[in-house]
Coordinates of C-alpha atoms and ligand atoms in Angstrom, one line a residue:
M29 CA -28.6 -13.9 -56.0
E30 CA -32.3 -13.2 -55.3
N31 CA -32.4 -15.2 -52.1
S32 CA -29.8 -13.2 -51.4
N33 CA -31.3 -10.2 -52.3
E34 CA -34.2 -10.8 -49.8
Q35 CA -32.4 -12.5 -47.3
S36 CA -30.8 -8.3 -47.1
V37 CA -34.8 -6.9 -47.3
S38 CA -35.2 -8.8 -44.1
D39 CA -32.0 -8.2 -42.7
K40 CA -32.6 -4.4 -43.0
A41 CA -35.7 -4.5 -41.6
T42 CA -35.0 -6.8 -39.0
L43 CA -32.3 -4.4 -37.8
Q44 CA -34.7 -0.8 -38.2
V45 CA -37.0 -2.5 -35.9
S46 CA -34.2 -3.0 -33.6
L47 CA -32.5 0.4 -33.9
H48 CA -36.5 1.7 -33.5
Q49 CA -37.0 -0.6 -30.1
L50 CA -33.3 0.9 -29.4
E51 CA -34.4 4.2 -29.5
R52 CA -37.2 3.9 -27.1
T53 CA -34.5 3.3 -24.5
P54 CA -34.3 6.9 -22.1
A55 CA -30.4 7.0 -22.4
V56 CA -30.6 6.4 -26.2
H57 CA -34.1 8.6 -26.8
Y58 CA -32.0 11.6 -25.2
F59 CA -27.9 10.3 -27.0
V60 CA -29.8 10.7 -30.2
Q61 CA -31.9 13.7 -29.7
S62 CA -29.5 15.7 -28.1
R63 CA -27.0 14.7 -31.0
I64 CA -28.3 15.5 -34.0
G65 CA -30.9 17.8 -35.9
R66 CA -34.0 15.7 -35.4
S67 CA -33.0 14.4 -38.5
G68 CA -34.1 10.3 -38.3
D69 CA -31.7 8.8 -40.7
C70 CA -28.9 10.4 -38.9
A71 CA -30.6 9.4 -35.3
R72 CA -30.7 5.8 -36.6
D73 CA -26.5 5.8 -38.0
Y74 CA -25.8 7.5 -34.6
A75 CA -27.7 4.5 -32.8
A76 CA -26.6 1.6 -34.8
M77 CA -22.7 3.2 -34.5
L78 CA -24.1 3.3 -30.5
V79 CA -25.0 -0.8 -31.2
I80 CA -21.4 -1.5 -32.3
I81 CA -19.7 0.2 -29.5
I82 CA -22.0 -1.2 -27.3
T83 CA -21.5 -4.4 -28.7
I84 CA -17.4 -4.3 -29.6
L85 CA -16.8 -3.4 -25.9
A86 CA -19.6 -6.6 -24.4
V87 CA -17.2 -9.0 -26.7
L88 CA -14.1 -7.3 -25.3
L89 CA -15.2 -7.4 -21.6
A90 CA -16.8 -11.4 -22.2
G91 CA -12.8 -11.8 -23.5
Y92 CA -11.1 -10.3 -20.6
I93 CA -13.3 -12.9 -18.1
I94 CA -13.3 -15.6 -20.3
K95 CA -9.6 -15.3 -20.3
S96 CA -9.3 -14.3 -16.8
F97 CA -10.6 -18.1 -15.3
K98 CA -9.1 -20.0 -17.9
K99 CA -5.3 -20.6 -17.2
P100 CA -3.3 -20.9 -19.7
P101 CA -1.7 -24.6 -21.3
K102 CA 0.1 -26.8 -18.7
F103 CA 0.0 -24.4 -15.9
P104 CA 0.8 -25.7 -12.6
P105 CA -2.3 -27.2 -10.9
G106 CA -3.9 -25.3 -8.4
P107 CA -8.0 -24.3 -8.0
K108 CA -10.1 -23.4 -9.8
W109 CA -10.1 -18.8 -11.3
Y110 CA -13.1 -17.4 -10.8
P111 CA -13.3 -13.7 -13.2
V112 CA -11.7 -10.7 -11.1
V113 CA -11.2 -12.9 -7.9
G114 CA -8.8 -16.2 -9.1
C115 CA -8.5 -18.3 -6.5
T116 CA -8.6 -15.6 -3.5
K117 CA -11.4 -16.8 -2.3
I118 CA -9.8 -20.8 -1.4
V119 CA -6.1 -19.6 -0.5
N120 CA -7.5 -17.2 2.0
E121 CA -9.8 -20.4 3.4
M122 CA -6.9 -22.3 3.8
S123 CA -4.4 -19.7 5.2
R124 CA -7.0 -19.3 8.0
Q125 CA -7.6 -22.6 8.4
Y126 CA -3.9 -23.2 9.0
G127 CA -2.8 -20.1 10.7
C128 CA -0.7 -18.2 7.7
Q129 CA -0.4 -17.9 3.9
W130 CA 2.4 -20.3 3.6
K131 CA 1.3 -22.7 5.7
G132 CA -2.2 -22.6 3.6
L133 CA -1.0 -22.6 0.5
S134 CA 1.6 -25.9 1.4
N135 CA -1.8 -27.7 2.5
L136 CA -3.6 -26.7 -1.1
A137 CA -0.3 -28.0 -3.2
K138 CA -0.7 -31.1 -1.0
Q139 CA -4.2 -31.3 -1.7
Y140 CA -3.6 -31.5 -5.6
S141 CA -0.2 -33.6 -4.9
T142 CA 2.1 -31.1 -6.9
Q143 CA 5.7 -29.3 -5.9
V144 CA 4.6 -26.6 -8.5
L145 CA 1.3 -24.7 -6.9
G146 CA -0.5 -22.9 -9.7
I147 CA -2.8 -20.0 -8.4
K148 CA -4.3 -16.8 -9.5
L149 CA -4.9 -13.6 -6.8
G150 CA -6.7 -11.1 -7.8
L151 CA -5.8 -10.8 -11.6
E152 CA -2.5 -11.5 -10.9
P153 CA -1.0 -15.4 -11.4
I154 CA 1.3 -17.0 -8.6
V155 CA 3.1 -20.0 -8.8
V156 CA 4.5 -21.4 -5.5
V157 CA 7.7 -23.9 -6.0
Y158 CA 8.0 -26.6 -3.2
G159 CA 11.1 -29.4 -3.0
D160 CA 14.7 -28.8 -2.6
H161 CA 15.5 -29.1 -6.2
N162 CA 12.6 -27.0 -7.1
V163 CA 13.9 -24.5 -4.5
R164 CA 17.2 -24.6 -5.7
R165 CA 16.4 -24.5 -9.3
V166 CA 14.8 -20.6 -8.5
F167 CA 16.7 -19.9 -6.4
T168 CA 20.3 -20.0 -8.7
E169 CA 18.9 -20.2 -12.3
K170 CA 18.3 -16.6 -14.2
V171 CA 15.7 -17.3 -16.0
F172 CA 14.0 -17.0 -12.3
E173 CA 16.0 -13.4 -11.3
G174 CA 13.4 -10.6 -11.9
R175 CA 11.5 -9.0 -9.8
P176 CA 7.6 -8.4 -10.3
N177 CA 6.8 -5.0 -11.2
N178 CA 3.4 -4.9 -9.8
F179 CA 1.5 -1.5 -7.6
F180 CA 2.1 -3.0 -4.6
L181 CA 5.9 -3.7 -4.8
R182 CA 6.3 -0.1 -6.0
L183 CA 4.1 1.2 -3.7
R184 CA 7.0 -0.7 -1.5
C185 CA 9.8 0.9 -2.4
L186 CA 8.1 5.0 -2.8
G187 CA 6.5 4.4 -5.7
K188 CA 8.9 3.2 -8.1
K189 CA 10.8 0.0 -9.0
M190 CA 14.3 1.2 -7.7
G191 CA 16.1 0.1 -4.8
I192 CA 17.9 -3.4 -5.1
T193 CA 15.3 -5.5 -3.3
F194 CA 12.8 -4.7 -5.9
A195 CA 14.4 -3.9 -8.9
D196 CA 15.3 -6.3 -11.5
G197 CA 17.7 -6.2 -15.0
E198 CA 21.1 -3.8 -15.5
L199 CA 20.1 -1.2 -12.4
W200 CA 19.6 -4.4 -9.9
K201 CA 22.9 -5.7 -11.1
E202 CA 24.7 -2.5 -11.2
H203 CA 23.0 -0.8 -7.7
R204 CA 23.7 -4.1 -6.0
Q205 CA 27.2 -4.6 -6.7
F206 CA 27.9 -0.8 -6.0
T207 CA 26.2 -1.6 -2.2
V208 CA 27.3 -4.7 -1.2
K209 CA 31.3 -3.4 -2.2
H210 CA 31.0 -0.1 -0.7
L211 CA 29.4 -1.5 2.7
K212 CA 32.0 -3.5 2.5
N213 CA 34.9 -0.7 1.6
V214 CA 33.1 1.0 5.1
G215 CA 33.6 -1.9 7.5
F216 CA 30.8 -4.0 7.1
G217 CA 31.4 -7.4 7.7
K218 CA 35.0 -6.8 8.8
T219 CA 36.7 -6.2 12.4
A220 CA 34.9 -2.6 12.4
M221 CA 31.2 -4.3 11.9
E222 CA 32.1 -6.9 14.9
G223 CA 33.3 -3.7 17.2
E224 CA 30.2 -2.7 16.5
I225 CA 28.4 -5.6 17.8
Q226 CA 30.2 -6.1 20.7
R227 CA 29.7 -2.4 21.8
E228 CA 25.8 -3.0 21.0
L229 CA 26.0 -6.2 23.6
Q230 CA 27.6 -3.9 25.8
Y231 CA 24.2 -2.1 25.8
I232 CA 22.0 -4.6 25.7
I233 CA 24.1 -6.1 29.1
Q234 CA 23.1 -2.6 30.5
Y235 CA 19.7 -2.7 29.4
I236 CA 19.2 -6.0 31.0
D237 CA 20.9 -5.0 34.2
N238 CA 19.1 -2.2 35.1
H239 CA 16.0 -3.7 35.0
N240 CA 17.2 -5.9 38.1
N241 CA 16.0 -9.1 37.6
T242 CA 12.2 -7.7 37.4
P243 CA 11.2 -9.8 33.8
I244 CA 11.3 -8.1 30.4
N245 CA 10.4 -8.0 26.6
P246 CA 13.5 -8.7 25.1
K247 CA 12.4 -7.5 21.5
T248 CA 12.4 -3.1 22.1
I249 CA 16.0 -4.1 23.0
L250 CA 17.4 -6.1 20.2
A251 CA 15.5 -4.3 16.9
I252 CA 17.4 -1.2 18.5
S253 CA 21.0 -2.5 18.9
V254 CA 20.4 -4.3 15.0
M255 CA 19.1 -0.6 13.6
N256 CA 21.6 1.3 15.6
I257 CA 24.3 -1.3 13.2
L258 CA 22.5 -0.4 10.1
W259 CA 22.4 3.1 10.5
K260 CA 25.7 3.2 11.3
F261 CA 27.1 1.9 7.9
T262 CA 24.5 3.5 6.4
A263 CA 24.3 6.8 7.7
G264 CA 27.5 6.8 9.6
E265 CA 26.1 7.7 12.9
H266 CA 24.1 6.6 15.8
I267 CA 20.7 8.0 15.9
N268 CA 19.3 8.9 19.1
M269 CA 17.2 7.0 20.9
E270 CA 13.9 9.0 20.6
R271 CA 14.2 8.8 16.7
L272 CA 15.8 5.2 16.9
I273 CA 12.5 4.4 18.8
F274 CA 9.7 6.6 16.1
L275 CA 11.9 4.9 13.6
L276 CA 11.2 1.1 14.4
D277 CA 7.9 2.4 14.9
L278 CA 7.4 3.5 11.4
L279 CA 8.8 0.0 10.4
K280 CA 6.8 -1.4 12.4
A281 CA 3.4 0.3 11.5
R282 CA 4.3 -0.1 8.1
S283 CA 4.6 -4.0 7.9
K284 CA 1.5 -4.4 9.9
A285 CA 0.1 -2.1 7.2
F286 CA 1.6 -3.9 4.7
T287 CA 0.1 -7.0 5.4
M288 CA -3.2 -5.7 5.9
A289 CA -3.2 -4.1 2.4
G290 CA -1.6 -7.2 1.1
G291 CA -4.9 -8.4 0.6
W292 CA -6.8 -6.1 -0.9
L293 CA -4.4 -3.5 -2.3
N294 CA -2.3 -6.1 -4.1
Q295 CA -4.7 -7.5 -5.8
W296 CA -6.9 -4.6 -7.1
P297 CA -5.1 -2.0 -6.7
W298 CA -7.6 0.7 -8.2
I299 CA -9.2 0.3 -5.1
R300 CA -7.3 3.0 -3.5
F301 CA -9.5 5.3 -5.7
L302 CA -12.9 3.9 -3.9
F303 CA -10.9 3.5 -0.5
P304 CA -8.7 4.9 0.3
N305 CA -8.6 4.8 3.9
G306 CA -9.9 1.2 4.6
S307 CA -7.6 -0.2 1.7
G308 CA -5.3 0.3 4.0
Y309 CA -3.4 2.7 0.9
N310 CA -3.5 6.3 3.0
L311 CA -1.7 5.0 5.5
I312 CA 1.0 3.8 3.7
R313 CA 1.9 6.6 2.2
K314 CA 2.1 8.6 5.2
I315 CA 4.6 6.0 6.4
N316 CA 6.4 5.7 2.9
Q317 CA 6.0 9.7 3.6
Q318 CA 8.1 9.7 7.4
L319 CA 10.4 7.5 6.5
S320 CA 11.5 9.3 3.4
D321 CA 11.5 12.4 5.6
I322 CA 14.3 10.6 7.9
I323 CA 16.4 9.5 5.2
E324 CA 15.9 12.9 3.3
E325 CA 17.2 14.8 6.5
A326 CA 19.8 11.9 6.5
I327 CA 21.3 13.4 2.9
L328 CA 20.8 16.4 3.7
K329 CA 23.4 16.1 6.2
H330 CA 25.8 14.3 4.3
K331 CA 25.6 16.8 1.8
N332 CA 26.9 19.7 4.4
E333 CA 29.9 17.2 5.4
S334 CA 28.4 17.7 9.4
I335 CA 28.8 13.8 9.8
P336 CA 32.3 12.5 10.2
G337 CA 34.0 9.8 8.8
N338 CA 32.9 7.9 5.4
D339 CA 29.9 5.7 4.9
F340 CA 28.1 4.3 2.4
I341 CA 25.5 7.8 2.4
Y342 CA 28.5 9.1 1.1
M343 CA 30.2 7.1 -1.1
F344 CA 26.4 7.5 -2.9
L345 CA 26.8 11.2 -3.5
N346 CA 29.9 11.0 -4.5
K347 CA 28.6 8.6 -7.6
I348 CA 26.5 11.1 -7.9
K349 CA 28.6 13.7 -8.5
E350 CA 29.9 11.2 -11.3
N351 CA 26.9 11.7 -13.1
R352 CA 26.2 8.4 -13.5
E353 CA 22.5 8.2 -15.0
S354 CA 20.7 5.4 -12.4
F355 CA 23.6 7.2 -9.2
T356 CA 20.0 9.7 -8.2
E357 CA 19.6 10.8 -4.5
E358 CA 16.3 8.8 -5.3
Q359 CA 17.7 5.6 -5.9
L360 CA 20.0 6.3 -2.6
K361 CA 16.8 6.8 -0.6
V362 CA 15.2 3.7 -1.6
I363 CA 18.7 1.4 -0.7
C364 CA 18.7 3.0 2.9
L365 CA 15.1 2.1 3.3
D366 CA 15.8 -1.4 1.4
L367 CA 19.1 -2.1 4.4
L368 CA 16.4 -1.0 6.7
I369 CA 13.6 -2.7 5.9
A370 CA 14.9 -6.1 5.2
G371 CA 17.8 -6.3 7.6
S372 CA 16.0 -5.0 10.8
Q373 CA 13.5 -7.2 11.5
T374 CA 14.5 -10.3 10.0
T375 CA 17.8 -10.2 12.0
S376 CA 15.9 -9.4 15.4
N377 CA 13.2 -11.2 15.2
T378 CA 15.9 -14.8 15.0
L379 CA 17.7 -13.5 17.7
E380 CA 14.1 -13.4 19.7
F381 CA 13.2 -17.2 18.5
A382 CA 17.2 -17.9 20.2
I383 CA 16.4 -16.4 23.3
L384 CA 12.7 -18.1 23.5
G385 CA 14.4 -21.4 22.7
V386 CA 16.0 -21.7 25.5
L387 CA 13.2 -20.4 27.7
R388 CA 11.5 -22.8 27.1
N389 CA 14.2 -25.2 27.3
K390 CA 16.4 -26.1 30.3
I391 CA 18.7 -29.1 29.5
I392 CA 19.4 -27.0 26.0
Q393 CA 20.2 -23.8 27.8
E394 CA 22.4 -25.0 30.4
K395 CA 24.4 -27.0 27.6
I396 CA 24.9 -24.0 25.5
F397 CA 25.9 -22.2 28.9
K398 CA 28.5 -25.1 29.7
E399 CA 29.9 -24.9 26.2
I400 CA 31.0 -20.8 26.5
H401 CA 31.9 -21.1 29.8
T402 CA 34.7 -24.1 29.3
I403 CA 36.5 -22.8 25.6
L404 CA 35.6 -18.7 26.0
G405 CA 35.1 -18.5 29.8
N406 CA 34.5 -14.8 30.1
K407 CA 36.5 -13.7 27.1
M408 CA 34.1 -11.1 24.7
P409 CA 32.7 -13.3 22.2
S410 CA 33.7 -13.0 18.2
W411 CA 32.2 -14.9 15.2
S412 CA 35.4 -16.0 15.2
D413 CA 34.5 -18.5 18.4
S414 CA 31.6 -20.0 15.7
N415 CA 34.3 -22.6 14.6
R416 CA 34.7 -24.1 18.5
L417 CA 31.0 -23.9 20.1
V418 CA 30.2 -26.6 17.8
Y419 CA 27.0 -27.3 19.8
T420 CA 25.7 -23.5 20.1
M421 CA 26.1 -23.2 16.5
A422 CA 24.3 -26.7 15.9
Y423 CA 21.5 -24.5 17.7
L424 CA 21.2 -21.1 16.3
Y425 CA 20.9 -23.9 12.8
E426 CA 18.0 -25.4 14.0
I427 CA 16.8 -21.8 15.2
Q428 CA 16.5 -20.9 11.8
R429 CA 15.1 -24.4 10.2
Y430 CA 12.1 -24.2 12.9
F431 CA 11.2 -20.9 12.9
T432 CA 11.8 -20.1 9.3
I433 CA 12.3 -16.1 9.2
V434 CA 11.7 -15.9 5.6
P435 CA 9.5 -19.1 5.2
L436 CA 7.6 -17.4 1.6
A437 CA 10.7 -16.4 0.2
G438 CA 10.5 -13.7 -3.2
P439 CA 8.6 -12.6 -4.7
R440 CA 10.3 -13.5 -8.5
R441 CA 9.6 -12.6 -11.7
V442 CA 10.3 -15.1 -14.7
S443 CA 11.8 -13.5 -18.0
K444 CA 10.9 -16.0 -20.5
D445 CA 8.5 -19.4 -20.7
V446 CA 10.1 -22.0 -18.0
T447 CA 9.0 -25.4 -17.7
M448 CA 9.3 -27.3 -14.3
D449 CA 8.0 -31.1 -13.5
D450 CA 6.6 -30.7 -16.9
F451 CA 4.5 -27.5 -16.5
L452 CA 4.5 -24.2 -17.7
I453 CA 5.4 -21.3 -16.0
P454 CA 4.6 -18.4 -18.6
K455 CA 6.9 -15.1 -19.4
D456 CA 5.8 -12.5 -16.2
T457 CA 4.2 -15.0 -13.7
T458 CA 5.5 -14.3 -10.2
V459 CA 7.1 -17.3 -8.4
L460 CA 7.5 -17.8 -4.7
I461 CA 9.7 -19.9 -3.1
S462 CA 8.9 -21.8 -0.3
V463 CA 12.0 -22.3 2.2
G464 CA 9.5 -23.1 5.1
D465 CA 8.3 -26.1 3.6
V466 CA 12.4 -27.9 2.8
H467 CA 13.1 -26.9 6.5
F468 CA 10.0 -29.5 7.6
D469 CA 11.0 -31.9 4.6
P470 CA 10.3 -34.9 6.6
E471 CA 12.8 -36.7 3.3
M472 CA 15.3 -34.3 4.0
W473 CA 14.8 -34.1 8.4
E474 CA 14.3 -37.3 10.2
A475 CA 11.4 -35.8 12.5
P476 CA 11.3 -32.9 11.2
D477 CA 8.1 -31.4 13.7
K478 CA 10.8 -31.6 16.6
F479 CA 13.6 -29.1 17.9
M480 CA 16.6 -30.9 17.7
P481 CA 20.4 -29.2 17.5
E482 CA 22.2 -32.1 17.2
R483 CA 20.7 -32.8 13.7
F484 CA 23.4 -30.1 12.8
I485 CA 26.3 -32.0 14.4
D486 CA 27.8 -35.8 12.9
D487 CA 29.3 -38.3 14.5
K488 CA 32.7 -36.9 14.2
G489 CA 31.2 -34.1 16.4
K490 CA 31.7 -31.4 13.2
L491 CA 28.5 -29.1 12.0
T492 CA 27.0 -30.9 9.5
K493 CA 23.8 -30.3 7.3
T494 CA 23.7 -26.8 7.6
E495 CA 23.7 -26.7 3.3
N496 CA 20.6 -27.5 3.5
I497 CA 18.9 -24.7 5.0
Y498 CA 17.9 -21.7 3.2
P499 CA 17.5 -18.7 5.5
F500 CA 19.4 -16.4 3.3
G501 CA 18.8 -17.7 0.6
I502 CA 20.8 -18.8 -1.9
G503 CA 22.4 -17.3 -5.7
R504 CA 23.0 -14.3 -6.7
R505 CA 20.1 -12.5 -5.4
R506 CA 20.7 -14.3 -2.0
C507 CA 20.6 -11.9 1.4
P508 CA 23.7 -9.3 1.1
G509 CA 23.3 -9.2 4.8
D510 CA 24.1 -12.5 5.8
A511 CA 27.3 -11.5 7.2
L512 CA 26.3 -9.0 9.6
A513 CA 22.8 -11.0 10.6
K514 CA 25.3 -14.1 11.8
S515 CA 27.7 -12.0 14.0
F516 CA 25.3 -10.1 15.2
I517 CA 23.1 -13.4 16.7
F518 CA 25.8 -15.4 17.5
I519 CA 27.6 -12.9 19.0
V520 CA 24.7 -11.1 20.7
F521 CA 23.5 -14.7 21.5
V522 CA 26.8 -15.7 23.4
G523 CA 26.9 -12.6 25.6
I524 CA 24.2 -12.8 27.4
L525 CA 23.8 -16.4 27.6
Q526 CA 27.7 -16.3 29.0
K527 CA 26.2 -13.4 31.8
Y528 CA 22.8 -14.7 32.2
Q529 CA 20.8 -17.9 33.2
I530 CA 17.6 -17.2 31.7
V531 CA 13.9 -18.4 33.5
C532 CA 10.0 -17.8 33.3
R533 CA 8.6 -16.3 36.0
D534 CA 5.7 -17.9 35.3
D535 CA 4.3 -21.3 35.2
E536 CA 3.4 -21.4 31.9
L537 CA 6.2 -21.5 29.3
P538 CA 5.3 -18.4 26.6
S539 CA 3.9 -20.5 23.4
D540 CA 6.7 -20.7 20.7
E541 CA 4.5 -20.9 17.6
P542 CA 5.7 -17.8 15.8
I543 CA 3.3 -15.5 13.9
V544 CA 4.2 -15.7 10.0
G545 CA 3.1 -12.6 8.2
L546 CA 5.5 -11.3 5.8
I547 CA 8.5 -12.8 7.9
S548 CA 8.1 -14.6 11.3
S549 CA 8.1 -13.6 14.5
A550 CA 7.9 -14.5 18.5
R551 CA 4.4 -14.1 20.4
P552 CA 5.1 -11.6 22.9
Y553 CA 6.6 -12.8 25.9
T554 CA 9.4 -12.1 29.0
A555 CA 12.0 -13.6 30.7
E556 CA 13.9 -12.6 33.5
F557 CA 17.4 -12.5 33.1
R558 CA 19.7 -13.9 36.3
M559 CA 23.6 -12.6 36.6
R560 CA 25.1 -16.2 37.1
N561 CA 28.0 -16.4 39.9
T562 CA 31.2 -17.2 37.5
Ligands
HEM676 C1 18.4 -12.9 10.1 C2 18.6 -12.2 9.2 C3 17.6 -12.1 7.6 C4 17.4 -13.0 7.1 C5 16.5 -14.7 7.6 C6 17.1 -12.7 5.5 C7 16.9 -13.6 4.6 C8 16.3 -12.8 3.0 C9 16.7 -13.9 2.2 C10 15.6 -15.1 2.2 C11 16.5 -12.9 1.4 C12 16.4 -13.5 -0.4 C13 15.0 -13.3 -0.8 C14 15.2 -13.5 -2.1 O1 16.0 -14.6 -2.6 O2 14.4 -13.3 -3.5 C15 17.4 -11.8 1.2 C16 17.5 -10.8 0.2 C17 18.0 -9.5 0.7 N1 18.2 -9.1 2.7 FE1 18.1 -10.1 3.8 N2 17.6 -11.4 5.1 C18 18.7 -10.9 7.2 C19 19.0 -9.7 7.3 C20 19.6 -8.8 6.2 C21 20.4 -7.8 7.1 C22 20.9 -7.7 8.1 C23 20.2 -6.9 5.8 C24 20.7 -5.5 5.5 C25 22.4 -5.3 5.7 C26 19.5 -7.6 5.0 C27 19.1 -6.8 3.1 C28 18.7 -7.7 2.3 C29 18.6 -7.0 1.3 C30 18.8 -5.6 0.9 C31 18.2 -8.1 0.0 C32 17.8 -8.2 -1.5 C33 18.6 -8.7 -2.3 C34 18.1 -8.5 -3.8 O3 17.1 -8.5 -4.2 O4 19.5 -8.8 -4.0 N3 19.0 -8.9 4.9 N4 17.5 -11.9 3.0

């Protein structure tokens, strides 16, 4: 007992000395003097309180820092995490070394000999899955169906977790079903859509003819055509060319701004307050506003019934009149944006790669031409011809394998703890799906680095192994625009090759090394389209 009294007297003395020292620091001295009526005891109480608060904050901060680099139990293998930055540095270095994030991550996974890679970018734990089995699991199991709820993704959807692409749960289910059903009702995936695509093919041919054998870069005309079709089904009209080019430029600038901001803003959203311009935040907001204005204008035209016919926006506005809670104009705006963003560059980039492929390989081009000429002659191509043009289809499958447009699909969010290859992926972790690696897996493909359309044709001359590629994903979140994309790519590609021989003016062939950002695109090239004498 005595001992403890002595101890407590000595503790008090020590505390008083420490408080005394603390009081002499300028900040505390000012705080104490400004707060109290110069009473010494009161001053000590305040100073003690301050010490406690500072200590608690320091402990909390230390706990947060320790937690931020401590991996959860059985988390998938990957580089070491550091406070605040996670393993961003090594991921960026690998991405730079291998040319893009998809390849950088895939080489990291090889270094750790794993099919489930665990990383942390800034404060966000991320798991990247590899191998056909794991990729199929993420695409098809319900637990992987969510989308992350981070600032960056909300920024993509005009500030809220809405629309289809980045929504999840009931909102996603209801609106995905509604959109798919009503796009079909207005002709999407049916003969009406094929008619629109064939009309666009005529415009493309006219555009090529107007250039009188001068080499052209097919990028813009292909992008315009896809956008026209998407806009026709969504907003019921063809936009005038000037507006269309403005819209395309906005989408291009937007994906560039997102790629630029991807690193910084995604990992540390608060930097937008410090560097609103340098972080790309202001630019994205400006572009979002301009896109929003275009869609709002289309909605207004529909409200005034100045667009004839029926289209997706009319269907949605009717639903809003039924006072269904989740059917709002804001949701309509984000769905329109989802369709334009997800559908335009993905489709036109695939076609651009298809044209580049035949430009680089005359033998393949002549084989495709011969098949088209023999089977179709001069008949306008339609999707039903795809069954008969086996080599052409094999070529287009190989294009979608070799130049995987979305090499890292997702992002997904796990709705509860889940195990994969004996590792634990904790609830709410972001998951990326390395489709690109499945498309180059040597266990699945003979000589995967070789461009070989024949790999998709069996001994009996029939298409084979087409289910082993996932350009549109699979499962309940698979791409709802695949019917449009497939028909567009097939009809426009066949229509162009039926009429023209595609040649390179320069001695040097353009590179087939893709630029891989959020999606893959071809490096800019020009091609000469020479009319065939058939
Ligand atoms: C070659 C062209 C295309 C490719 C390669 C492609 C690829 C994909 C992939 C891989 C996904 C799945 C992402 C995931 O599983 O998390 C997806 C989703 C989506 N795609 Fe496409 N797409 C293409 C064209 C289109 C078109 C033309 C449209 C519009 C009509 C479209 C609209 C969407 C939407 C809205 C989603 C989100 C679906 C959801 O989250 O439920 N895509 N796309």
